[in-house]
PDB file of C-alpha atoms in Angstrom:
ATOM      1  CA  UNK A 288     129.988  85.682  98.573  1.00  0.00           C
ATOM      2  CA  UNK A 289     131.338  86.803 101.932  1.00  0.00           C
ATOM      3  CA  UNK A 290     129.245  90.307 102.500  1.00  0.00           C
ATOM      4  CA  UNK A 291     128.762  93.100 105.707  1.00  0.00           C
ATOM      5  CA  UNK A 292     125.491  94.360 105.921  1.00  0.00           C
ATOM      6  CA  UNK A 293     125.914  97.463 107.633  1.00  0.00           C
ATOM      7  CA  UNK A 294     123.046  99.462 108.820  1.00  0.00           C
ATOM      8  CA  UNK A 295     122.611 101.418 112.424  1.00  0.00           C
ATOM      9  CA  UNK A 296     119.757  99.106 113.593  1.00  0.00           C
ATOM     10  CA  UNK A 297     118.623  95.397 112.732  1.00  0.00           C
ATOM     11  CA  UNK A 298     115.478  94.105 112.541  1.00  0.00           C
ATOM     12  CA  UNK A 299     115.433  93.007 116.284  1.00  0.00           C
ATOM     13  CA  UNK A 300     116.496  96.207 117.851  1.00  0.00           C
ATOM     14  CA  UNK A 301     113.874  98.518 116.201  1.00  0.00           C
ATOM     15  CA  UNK A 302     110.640  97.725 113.523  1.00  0.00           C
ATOM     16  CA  UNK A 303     110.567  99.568 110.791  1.00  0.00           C
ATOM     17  CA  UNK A 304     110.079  99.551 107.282  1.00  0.00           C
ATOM     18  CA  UNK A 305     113.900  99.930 106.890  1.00  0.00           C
ATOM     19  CA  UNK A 306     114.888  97.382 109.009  1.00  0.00           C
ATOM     20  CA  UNK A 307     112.117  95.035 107.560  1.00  0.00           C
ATOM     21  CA  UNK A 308     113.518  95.407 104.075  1.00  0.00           C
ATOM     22  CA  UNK A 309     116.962  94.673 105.237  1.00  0.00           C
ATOM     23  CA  UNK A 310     116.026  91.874 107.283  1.00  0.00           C
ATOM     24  CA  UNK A 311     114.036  90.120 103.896  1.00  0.00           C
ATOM     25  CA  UNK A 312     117.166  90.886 101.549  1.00  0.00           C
ATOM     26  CA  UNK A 313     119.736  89.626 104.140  1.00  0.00           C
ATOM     27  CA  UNK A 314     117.404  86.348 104.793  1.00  0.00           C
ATOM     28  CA  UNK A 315     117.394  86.161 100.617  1.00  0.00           C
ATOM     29  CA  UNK A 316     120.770  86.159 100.470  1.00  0.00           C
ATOM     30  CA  UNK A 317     121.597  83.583 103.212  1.00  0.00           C
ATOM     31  CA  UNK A 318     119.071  81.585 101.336  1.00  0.00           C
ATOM     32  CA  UNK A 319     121.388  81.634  98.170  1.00  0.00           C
ATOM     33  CA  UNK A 320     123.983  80.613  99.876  1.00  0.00           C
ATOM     34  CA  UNK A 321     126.054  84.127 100.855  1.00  0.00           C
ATOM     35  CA  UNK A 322     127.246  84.199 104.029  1.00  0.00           C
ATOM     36  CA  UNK A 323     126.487  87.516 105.373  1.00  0.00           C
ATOM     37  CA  UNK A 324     127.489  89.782 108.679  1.00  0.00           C
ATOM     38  CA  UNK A 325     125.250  91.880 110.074  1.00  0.00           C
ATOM     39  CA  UNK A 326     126.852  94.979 111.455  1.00  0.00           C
ATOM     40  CA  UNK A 327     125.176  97.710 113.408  1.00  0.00           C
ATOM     41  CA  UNK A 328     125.803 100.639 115.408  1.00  0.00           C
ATOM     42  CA  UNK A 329     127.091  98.722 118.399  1.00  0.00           C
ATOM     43  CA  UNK A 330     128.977  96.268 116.708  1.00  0.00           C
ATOM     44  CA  UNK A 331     132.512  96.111 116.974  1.00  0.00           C
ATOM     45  CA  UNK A 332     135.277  97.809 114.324  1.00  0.00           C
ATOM     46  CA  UNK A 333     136.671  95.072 114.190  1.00  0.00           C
ATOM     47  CA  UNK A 334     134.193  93.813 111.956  1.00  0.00           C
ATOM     48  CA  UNK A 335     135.560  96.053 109.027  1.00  0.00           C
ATOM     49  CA  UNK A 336     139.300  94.254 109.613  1.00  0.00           C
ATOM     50  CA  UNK A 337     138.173  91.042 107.941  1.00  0.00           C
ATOM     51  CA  UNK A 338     137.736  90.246 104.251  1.00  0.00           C
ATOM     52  CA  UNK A 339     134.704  90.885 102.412  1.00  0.00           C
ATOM     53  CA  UNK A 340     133.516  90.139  99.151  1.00  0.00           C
ATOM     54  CA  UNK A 341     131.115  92.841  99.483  1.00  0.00           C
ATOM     55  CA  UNK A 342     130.247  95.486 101.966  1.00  0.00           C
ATOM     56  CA  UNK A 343     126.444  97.246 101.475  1.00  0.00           C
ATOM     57  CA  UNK A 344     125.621 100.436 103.485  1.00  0.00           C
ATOM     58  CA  UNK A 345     122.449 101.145 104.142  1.00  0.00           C
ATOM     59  CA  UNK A 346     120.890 103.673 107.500  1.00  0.00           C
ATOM     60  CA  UNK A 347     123.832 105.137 108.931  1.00  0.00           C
ATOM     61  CA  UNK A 348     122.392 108.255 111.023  1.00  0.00           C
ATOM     62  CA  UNK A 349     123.650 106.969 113.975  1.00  0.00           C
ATOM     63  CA  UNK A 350     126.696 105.425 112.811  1.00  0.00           C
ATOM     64  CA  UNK A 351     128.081 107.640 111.062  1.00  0.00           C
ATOM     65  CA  UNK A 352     127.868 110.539 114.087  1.00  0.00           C
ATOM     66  CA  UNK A 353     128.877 107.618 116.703  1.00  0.00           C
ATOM     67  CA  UNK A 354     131.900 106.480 114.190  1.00  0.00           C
ATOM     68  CA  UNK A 355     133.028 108.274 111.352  1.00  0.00           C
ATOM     69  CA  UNK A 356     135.770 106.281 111.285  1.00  0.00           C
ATOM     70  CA  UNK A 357     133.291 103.125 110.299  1.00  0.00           C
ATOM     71  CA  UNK A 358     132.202 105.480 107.394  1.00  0.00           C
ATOM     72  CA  UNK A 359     135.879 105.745 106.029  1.00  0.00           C
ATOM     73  CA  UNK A 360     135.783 102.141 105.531  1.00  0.00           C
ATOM     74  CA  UNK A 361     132.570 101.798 103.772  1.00  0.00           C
ATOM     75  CA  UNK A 362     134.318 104.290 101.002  1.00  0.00           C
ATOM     76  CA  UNK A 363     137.305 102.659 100.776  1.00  0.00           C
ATOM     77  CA  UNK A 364     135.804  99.036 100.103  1.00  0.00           C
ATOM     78  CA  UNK A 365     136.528  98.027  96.413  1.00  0.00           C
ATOM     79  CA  UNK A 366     133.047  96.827  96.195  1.00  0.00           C
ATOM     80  CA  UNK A 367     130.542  98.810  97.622  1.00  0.00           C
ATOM     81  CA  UNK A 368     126.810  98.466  97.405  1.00  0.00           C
ATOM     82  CA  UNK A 369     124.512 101.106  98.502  1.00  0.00           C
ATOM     83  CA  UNK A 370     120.869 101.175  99.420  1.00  0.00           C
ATOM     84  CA  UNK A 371     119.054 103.854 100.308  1.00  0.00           C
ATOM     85  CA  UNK A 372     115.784 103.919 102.039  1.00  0.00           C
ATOM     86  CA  UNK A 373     115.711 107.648 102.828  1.00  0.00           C
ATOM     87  CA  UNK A 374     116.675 110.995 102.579  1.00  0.00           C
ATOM     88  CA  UNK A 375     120.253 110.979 103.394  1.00  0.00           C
ATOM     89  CA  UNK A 376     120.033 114.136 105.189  1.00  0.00           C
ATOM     90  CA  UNK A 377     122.299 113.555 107.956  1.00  0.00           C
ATOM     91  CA  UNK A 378     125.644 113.610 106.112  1.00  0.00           C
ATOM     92  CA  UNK A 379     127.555 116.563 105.168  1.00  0.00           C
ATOM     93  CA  UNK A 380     126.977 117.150 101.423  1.00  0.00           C
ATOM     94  CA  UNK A 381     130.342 116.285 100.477  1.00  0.00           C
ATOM     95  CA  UNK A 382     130.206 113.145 102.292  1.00  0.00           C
ATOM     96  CA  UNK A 383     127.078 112.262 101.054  1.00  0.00           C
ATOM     97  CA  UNK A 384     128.350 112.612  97.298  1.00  0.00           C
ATOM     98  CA  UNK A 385     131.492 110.310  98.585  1.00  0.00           C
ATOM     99  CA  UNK A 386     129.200 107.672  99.804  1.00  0.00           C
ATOM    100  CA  UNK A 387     127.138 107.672  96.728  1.00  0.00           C
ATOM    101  CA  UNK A 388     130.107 107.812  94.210  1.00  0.00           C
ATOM    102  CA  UNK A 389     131.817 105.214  95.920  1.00  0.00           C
ATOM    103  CA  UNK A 390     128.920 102.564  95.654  1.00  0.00           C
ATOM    104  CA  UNK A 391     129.164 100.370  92.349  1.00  0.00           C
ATOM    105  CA  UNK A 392     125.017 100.131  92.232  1.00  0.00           C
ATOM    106  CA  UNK A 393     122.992 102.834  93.883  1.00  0.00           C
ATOM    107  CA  UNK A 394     119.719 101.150  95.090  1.00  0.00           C
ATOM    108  CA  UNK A 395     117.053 103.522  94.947  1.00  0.00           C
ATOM    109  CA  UNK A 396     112.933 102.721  95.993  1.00  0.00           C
ATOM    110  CA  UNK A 397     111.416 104.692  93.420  1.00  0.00           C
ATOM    111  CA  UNK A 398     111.752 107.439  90.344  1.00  0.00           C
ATOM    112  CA  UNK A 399     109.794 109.479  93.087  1.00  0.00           C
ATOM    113  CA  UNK A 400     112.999 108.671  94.771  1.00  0.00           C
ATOM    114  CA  UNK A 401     115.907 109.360  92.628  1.00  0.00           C
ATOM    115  CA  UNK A 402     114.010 112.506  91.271  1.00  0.00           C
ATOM    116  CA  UNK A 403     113.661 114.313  95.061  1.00  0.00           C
ATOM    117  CA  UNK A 404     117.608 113.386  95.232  1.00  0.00           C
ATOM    118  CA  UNK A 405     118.472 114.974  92.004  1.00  0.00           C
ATOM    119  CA  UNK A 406     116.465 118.031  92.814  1.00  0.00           C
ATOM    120  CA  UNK A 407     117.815 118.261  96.585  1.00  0.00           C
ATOM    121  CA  UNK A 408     121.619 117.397  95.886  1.00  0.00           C
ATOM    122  CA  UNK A 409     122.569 117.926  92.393  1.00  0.00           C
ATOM    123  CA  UNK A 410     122.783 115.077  89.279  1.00  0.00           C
ATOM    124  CA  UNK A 411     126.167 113.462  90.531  1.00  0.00           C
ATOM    125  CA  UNK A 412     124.065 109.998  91.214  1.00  0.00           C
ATOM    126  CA  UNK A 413     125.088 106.966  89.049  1.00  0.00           C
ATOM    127  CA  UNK A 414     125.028 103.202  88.634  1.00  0.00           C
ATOM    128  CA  UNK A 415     121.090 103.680  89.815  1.00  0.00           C
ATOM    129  CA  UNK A 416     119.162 100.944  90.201  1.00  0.00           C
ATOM    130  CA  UNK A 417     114.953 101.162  91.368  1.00  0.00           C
ATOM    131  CA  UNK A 418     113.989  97.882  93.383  1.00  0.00           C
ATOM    132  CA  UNK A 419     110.819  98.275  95.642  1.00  0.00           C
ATOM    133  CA  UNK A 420     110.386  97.150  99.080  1.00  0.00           C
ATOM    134  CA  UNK A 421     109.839  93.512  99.578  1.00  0.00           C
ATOM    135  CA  UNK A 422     106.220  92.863  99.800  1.00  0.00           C
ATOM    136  CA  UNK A 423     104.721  89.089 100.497  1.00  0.00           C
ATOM    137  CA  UNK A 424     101.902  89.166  98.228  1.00  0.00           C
ATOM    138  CA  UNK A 425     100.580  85.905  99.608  1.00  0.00           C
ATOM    139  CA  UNK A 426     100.019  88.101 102.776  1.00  0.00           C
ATOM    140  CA  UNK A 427      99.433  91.716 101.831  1.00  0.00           C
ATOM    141  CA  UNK A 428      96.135  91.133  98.798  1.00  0.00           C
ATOM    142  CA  UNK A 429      92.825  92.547  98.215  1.00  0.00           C
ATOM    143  CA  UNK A 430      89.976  90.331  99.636  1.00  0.00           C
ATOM    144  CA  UNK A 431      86.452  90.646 100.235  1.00  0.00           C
ATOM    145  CA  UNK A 432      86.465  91.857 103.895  1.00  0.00           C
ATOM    146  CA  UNK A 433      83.555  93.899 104.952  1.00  0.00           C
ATOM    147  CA  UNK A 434      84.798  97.843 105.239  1.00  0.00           C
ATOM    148  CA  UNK A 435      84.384  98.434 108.791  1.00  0.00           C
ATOM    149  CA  UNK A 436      87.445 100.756 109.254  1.00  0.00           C
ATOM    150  CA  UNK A 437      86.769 104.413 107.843  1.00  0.00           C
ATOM    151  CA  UNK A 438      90.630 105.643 107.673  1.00  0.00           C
ATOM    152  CA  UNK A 439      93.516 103.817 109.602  1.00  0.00           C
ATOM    153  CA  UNK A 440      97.163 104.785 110.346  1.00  0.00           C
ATOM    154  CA  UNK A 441      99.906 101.837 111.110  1.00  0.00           C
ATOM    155  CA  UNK A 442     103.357 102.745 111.748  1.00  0.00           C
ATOM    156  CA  UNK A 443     105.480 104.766 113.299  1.00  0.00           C
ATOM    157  CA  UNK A 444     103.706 108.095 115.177  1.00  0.00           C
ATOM    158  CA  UNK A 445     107.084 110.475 114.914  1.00  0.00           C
ATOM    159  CA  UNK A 446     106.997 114.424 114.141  1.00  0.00           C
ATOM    160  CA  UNK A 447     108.351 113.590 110.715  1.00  0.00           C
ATOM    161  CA  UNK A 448     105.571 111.105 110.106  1.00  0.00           C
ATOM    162  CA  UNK A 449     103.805 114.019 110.404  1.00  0.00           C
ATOM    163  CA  UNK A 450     101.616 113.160 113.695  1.00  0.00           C
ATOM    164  CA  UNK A 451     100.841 116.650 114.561  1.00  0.00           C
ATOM    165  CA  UNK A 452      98.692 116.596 110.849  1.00  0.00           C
ATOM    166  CA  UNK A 453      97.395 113.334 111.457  1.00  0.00           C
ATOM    167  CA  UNK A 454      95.974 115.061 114.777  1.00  0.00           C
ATOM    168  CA  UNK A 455      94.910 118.536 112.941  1.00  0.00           C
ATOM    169  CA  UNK A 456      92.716 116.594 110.161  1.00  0.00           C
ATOM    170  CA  UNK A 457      90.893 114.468 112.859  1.00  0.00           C
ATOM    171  CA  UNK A 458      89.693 117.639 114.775  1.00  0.00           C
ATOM    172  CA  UNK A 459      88.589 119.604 111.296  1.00  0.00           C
ATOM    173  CA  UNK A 460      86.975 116.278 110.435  1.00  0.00           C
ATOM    174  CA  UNK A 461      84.999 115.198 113.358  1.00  0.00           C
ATOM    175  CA  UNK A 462      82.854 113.052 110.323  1.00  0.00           C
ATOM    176  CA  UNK A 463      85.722 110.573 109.999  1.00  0.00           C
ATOM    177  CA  UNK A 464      86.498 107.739 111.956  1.00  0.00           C
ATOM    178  CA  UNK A 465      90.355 107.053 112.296  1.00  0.00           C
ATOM    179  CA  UNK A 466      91.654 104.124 113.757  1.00  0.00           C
ATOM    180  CA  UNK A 467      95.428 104.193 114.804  1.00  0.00           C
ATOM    181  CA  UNK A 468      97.320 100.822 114.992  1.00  0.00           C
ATOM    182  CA  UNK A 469     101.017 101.655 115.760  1.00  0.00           C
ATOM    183  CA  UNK A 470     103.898 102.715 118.403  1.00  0.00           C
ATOM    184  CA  UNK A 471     105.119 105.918 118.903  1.00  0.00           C
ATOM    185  CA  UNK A 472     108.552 107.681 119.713  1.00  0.00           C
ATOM    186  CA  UNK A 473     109.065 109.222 123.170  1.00  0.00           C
ATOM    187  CA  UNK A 474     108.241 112.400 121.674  1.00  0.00           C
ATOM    188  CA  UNK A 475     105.185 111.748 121.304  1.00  0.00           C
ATOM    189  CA  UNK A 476     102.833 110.392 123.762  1.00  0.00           C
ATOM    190  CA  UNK A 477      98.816 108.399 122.469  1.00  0.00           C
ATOM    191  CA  UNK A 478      97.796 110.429 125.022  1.00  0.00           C
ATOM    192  CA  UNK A 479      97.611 113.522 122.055  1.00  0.00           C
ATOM    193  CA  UNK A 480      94.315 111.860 120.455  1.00  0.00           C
ATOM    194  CA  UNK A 481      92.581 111.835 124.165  1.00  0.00           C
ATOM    195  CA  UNK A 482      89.811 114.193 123.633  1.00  0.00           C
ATOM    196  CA  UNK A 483      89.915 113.518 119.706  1.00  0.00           C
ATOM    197  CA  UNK A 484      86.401 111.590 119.857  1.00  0.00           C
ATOM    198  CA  UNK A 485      86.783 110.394 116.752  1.00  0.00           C
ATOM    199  CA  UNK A 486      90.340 108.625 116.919  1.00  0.00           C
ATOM    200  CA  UNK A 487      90.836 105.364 118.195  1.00  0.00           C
ATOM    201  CA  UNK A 488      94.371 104.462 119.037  1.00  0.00           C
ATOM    202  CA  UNK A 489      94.700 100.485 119.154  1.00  0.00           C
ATOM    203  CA  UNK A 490      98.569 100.591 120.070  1.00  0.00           C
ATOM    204  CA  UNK A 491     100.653  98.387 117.543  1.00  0.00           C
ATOM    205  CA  UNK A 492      99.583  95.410 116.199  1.00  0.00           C
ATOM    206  CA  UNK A 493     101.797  92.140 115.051  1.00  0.00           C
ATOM    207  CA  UNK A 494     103.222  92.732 111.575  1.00  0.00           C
ATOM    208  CA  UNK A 495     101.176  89.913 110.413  1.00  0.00           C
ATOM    209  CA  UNK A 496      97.624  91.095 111.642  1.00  0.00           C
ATOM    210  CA  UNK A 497      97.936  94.378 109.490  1.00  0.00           C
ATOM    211  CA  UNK A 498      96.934  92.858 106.502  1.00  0.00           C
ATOM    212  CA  UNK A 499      93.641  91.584 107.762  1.00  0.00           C
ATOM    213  CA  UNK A 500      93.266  95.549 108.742  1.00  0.00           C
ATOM    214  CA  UNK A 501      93.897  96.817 105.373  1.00  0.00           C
ATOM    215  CA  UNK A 502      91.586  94.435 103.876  1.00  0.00           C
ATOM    216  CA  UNK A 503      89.024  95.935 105.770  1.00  0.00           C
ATOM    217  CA  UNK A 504      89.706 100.092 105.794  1.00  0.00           C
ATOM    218  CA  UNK A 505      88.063 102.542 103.059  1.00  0.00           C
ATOM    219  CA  UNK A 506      91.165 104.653 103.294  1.00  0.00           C
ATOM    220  CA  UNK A 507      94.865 105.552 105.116  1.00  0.00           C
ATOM    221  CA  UNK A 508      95.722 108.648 106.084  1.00  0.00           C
ATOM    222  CA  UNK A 509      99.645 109.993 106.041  1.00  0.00           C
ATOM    223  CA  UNK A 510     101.065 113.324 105.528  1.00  0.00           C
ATOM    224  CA  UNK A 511     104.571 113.074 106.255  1.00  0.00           C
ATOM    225  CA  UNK A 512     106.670 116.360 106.880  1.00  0.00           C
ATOM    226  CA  UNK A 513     109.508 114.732 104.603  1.00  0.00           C
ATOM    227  CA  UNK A 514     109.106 113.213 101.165  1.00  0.00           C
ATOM    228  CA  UNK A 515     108.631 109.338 101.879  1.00  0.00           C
ATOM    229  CA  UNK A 516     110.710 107.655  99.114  1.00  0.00           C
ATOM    230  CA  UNK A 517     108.280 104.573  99.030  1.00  0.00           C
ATOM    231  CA  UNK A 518     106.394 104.216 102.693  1.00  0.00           C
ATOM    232  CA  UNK A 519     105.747 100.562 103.149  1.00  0.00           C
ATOM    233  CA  UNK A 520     102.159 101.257 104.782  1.00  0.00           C
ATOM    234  CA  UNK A 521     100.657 102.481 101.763  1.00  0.00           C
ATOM    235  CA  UNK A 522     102.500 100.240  99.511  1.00  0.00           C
ATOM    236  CA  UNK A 523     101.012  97.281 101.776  1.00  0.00           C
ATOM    237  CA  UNK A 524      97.950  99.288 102.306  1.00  0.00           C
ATOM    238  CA  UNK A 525      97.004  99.305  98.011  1.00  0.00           C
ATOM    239  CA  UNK A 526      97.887  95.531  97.813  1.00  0.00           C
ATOM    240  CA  UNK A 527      95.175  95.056 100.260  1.00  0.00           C
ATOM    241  CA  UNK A 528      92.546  96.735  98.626  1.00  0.00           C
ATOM    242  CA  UNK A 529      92.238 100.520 100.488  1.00  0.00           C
ATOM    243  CA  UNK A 530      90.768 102.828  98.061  1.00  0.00           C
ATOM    244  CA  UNK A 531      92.004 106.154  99.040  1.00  0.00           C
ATOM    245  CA  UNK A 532      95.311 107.472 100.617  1.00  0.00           C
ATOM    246  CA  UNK A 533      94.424 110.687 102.364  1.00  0.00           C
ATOM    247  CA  UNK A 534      96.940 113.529 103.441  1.00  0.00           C
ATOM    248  CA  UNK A 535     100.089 113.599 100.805  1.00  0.00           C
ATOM    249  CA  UNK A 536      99.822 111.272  98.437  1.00  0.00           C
ATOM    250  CA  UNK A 537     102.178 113.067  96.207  1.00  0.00           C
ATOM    251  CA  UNK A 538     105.090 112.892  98.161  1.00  0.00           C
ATOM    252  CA  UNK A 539     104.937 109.196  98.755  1.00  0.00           C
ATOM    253  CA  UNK A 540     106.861 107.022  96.168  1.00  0.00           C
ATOM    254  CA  UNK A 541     104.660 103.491  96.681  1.00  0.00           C
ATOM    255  CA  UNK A 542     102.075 105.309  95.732  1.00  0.00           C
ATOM    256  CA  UNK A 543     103.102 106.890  92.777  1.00  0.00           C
ATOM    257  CA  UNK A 544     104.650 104.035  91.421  1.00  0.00           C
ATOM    258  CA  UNK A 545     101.365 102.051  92.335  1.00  0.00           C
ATOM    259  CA  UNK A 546      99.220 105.127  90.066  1.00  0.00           C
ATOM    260  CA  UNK A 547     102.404 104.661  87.526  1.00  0.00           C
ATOM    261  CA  UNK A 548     102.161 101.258  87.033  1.00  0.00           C
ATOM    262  CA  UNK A 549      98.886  99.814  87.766  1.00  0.00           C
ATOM    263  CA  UNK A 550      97.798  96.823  90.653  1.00  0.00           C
ATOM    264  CA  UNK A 551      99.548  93.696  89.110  1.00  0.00           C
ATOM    265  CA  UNK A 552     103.131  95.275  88.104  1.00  0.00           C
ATOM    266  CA  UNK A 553     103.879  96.613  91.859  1.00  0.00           C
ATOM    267  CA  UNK A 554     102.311  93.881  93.352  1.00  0.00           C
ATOM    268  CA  UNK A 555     105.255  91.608  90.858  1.00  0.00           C
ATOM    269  CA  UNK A 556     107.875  94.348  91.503  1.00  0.00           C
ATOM    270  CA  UNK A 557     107.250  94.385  95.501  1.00  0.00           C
ATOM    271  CA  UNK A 558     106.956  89.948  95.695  1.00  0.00           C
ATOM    272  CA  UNK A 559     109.973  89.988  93.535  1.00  0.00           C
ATOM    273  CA  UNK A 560     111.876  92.674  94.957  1.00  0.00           C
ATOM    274  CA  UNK A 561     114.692  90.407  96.903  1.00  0.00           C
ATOM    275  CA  UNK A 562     115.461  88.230  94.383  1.00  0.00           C
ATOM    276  CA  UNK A 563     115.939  91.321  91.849  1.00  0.00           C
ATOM    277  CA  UNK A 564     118.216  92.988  94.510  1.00  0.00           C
ATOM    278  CA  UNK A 565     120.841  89.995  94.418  1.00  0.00           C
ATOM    279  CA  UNK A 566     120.090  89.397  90.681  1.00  0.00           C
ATOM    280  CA  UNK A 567     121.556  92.670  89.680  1.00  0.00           C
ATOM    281  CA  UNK A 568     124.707  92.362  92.527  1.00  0.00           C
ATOM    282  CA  UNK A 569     125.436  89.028  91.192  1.00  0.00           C
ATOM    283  CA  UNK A 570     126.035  90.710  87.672  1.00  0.00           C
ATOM    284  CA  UNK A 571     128.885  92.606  89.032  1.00  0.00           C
TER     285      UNK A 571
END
């Protein structure tokens, strides 16, 4: 199949756990032989004036305010994919409902998922399909590391990541040691956990070195302001053997489906996850 990818930021202009996912789905399906486009918020319109077998949408915050115009092409394609790795917020309700209704399979992360967009936006959401993020479990596994990190945090440090809690449970619990391994918006400066003696901010770490980290922390701590519809750190973070998720475990899908399910179904679901993904498109 000829497909565009379309999403407001590859893999190469910003890490994330989005643009991770993408990245391992797109590289799945060039593997199987589809010859895919990757467009992104400064690609060209032109793009959308070829042919396309077809078109999946994924982020488009910044697209969709930059171009609407790209947006009335994603609706209009006769086979349109989505996949959704947040909350969708940022369109106008009646867009949003377009967007969704247009899209012959709805990719969703979790139930946690599907179930907050149900409850926030009404039950117009069909054609739903729950594949997790892709997870290598030859990477991300429990091992017998010694414990020598109390709680850690790696990812993003954003508002909505809920930083400002992150900082607020480290000063009521002066007991726990919390080691920080991550980048940070310009929002928000390291410089917050200064006279937090009990913080340690490490700055980001390869992708590939996290694992090793996991294998050797008690717990993670996240609290996000918004509902996290799977959160890859704590999905990577139980493969690895952490024993406790601190802050708001209830709003974060990976976990939830991890307490659903039990160790050795997600850790299937996650290693599986691409080739599930372009199992059920290739149904179509």
């Amino acid at each position: 199949m000829r497909v565009l990818f379309v999403s407001d930021y590859t893999l190469e202009q910003q890490l994330g756990g989005a643009q991770v996912s993408n990245d391992l789905i797109i590289k799945k399906g060039r593997d199987l032989g589809h010859e895919i486009i990757e467009h992104h918020k400064d690609s060209s319109v032109v793009d959308f004036l070829s042919s396309y077998d077809l078109l999946v949408s994924s982020n488009l915050e910044v697209i969709s305010r930059a171009a609407p115009n790209k947006l009335d092409f994603i609706l209009k394609h006769p086979n349109h994919i989505r996949v959704e790795h947040d909350s969708c917020s940022y369109l106008e309700s009646s867009r949003r409902q377009e967007l969704f209704e247009s899209s012959k399979i709805n990719f969703f992360l979790s139930d946690f998922h599907v179930s907050f967009f149900r409850e926030c936006y009404g039950d117009f959401f069909k054609n739903i399909e729950i594949v997790y993020d892709p997870i290598d479990t030859e990477v991300f596994y429990e091992g017998t590391e010694e414990k020598k990190y109390d709680i850690v945090y790696c990812g993003y440090l954003h508002a909505l990541k809920g930083v400002r809690r992150l900082v607020e449970y480290a000063t009521a619990n002066p007991h726990r040691s919390i080691d920080i391994f991550g980048w940070h918006c310009p929002q928000t400066s390291p410089s917050i956990f200064d006279n937090i003696g009990n913080v340690n901010y490490n700055g980001p770490k390869p992708h590939g070195e996290i694992a090793a980290i996991f294998r050797a922390s008690q717990a993670i701590y996240h609290e996000p302001i918004v509902n996290e519809p799977f959160c890859r750190m704590v999905a990577e973070g139980l493969l690895c053997g952490v024993r406790e998720v601190i802050g708001a475990p209830e709003k974060i899908g990976s976990y939830l489906e991890f307490q659903k399910v039990g160790r050795e179904e997600f850790a299937r679901q996650c290693s599986h996850a691409t080739e599930n993904f372009w199992n059920k498109i290739e149904t179509l």
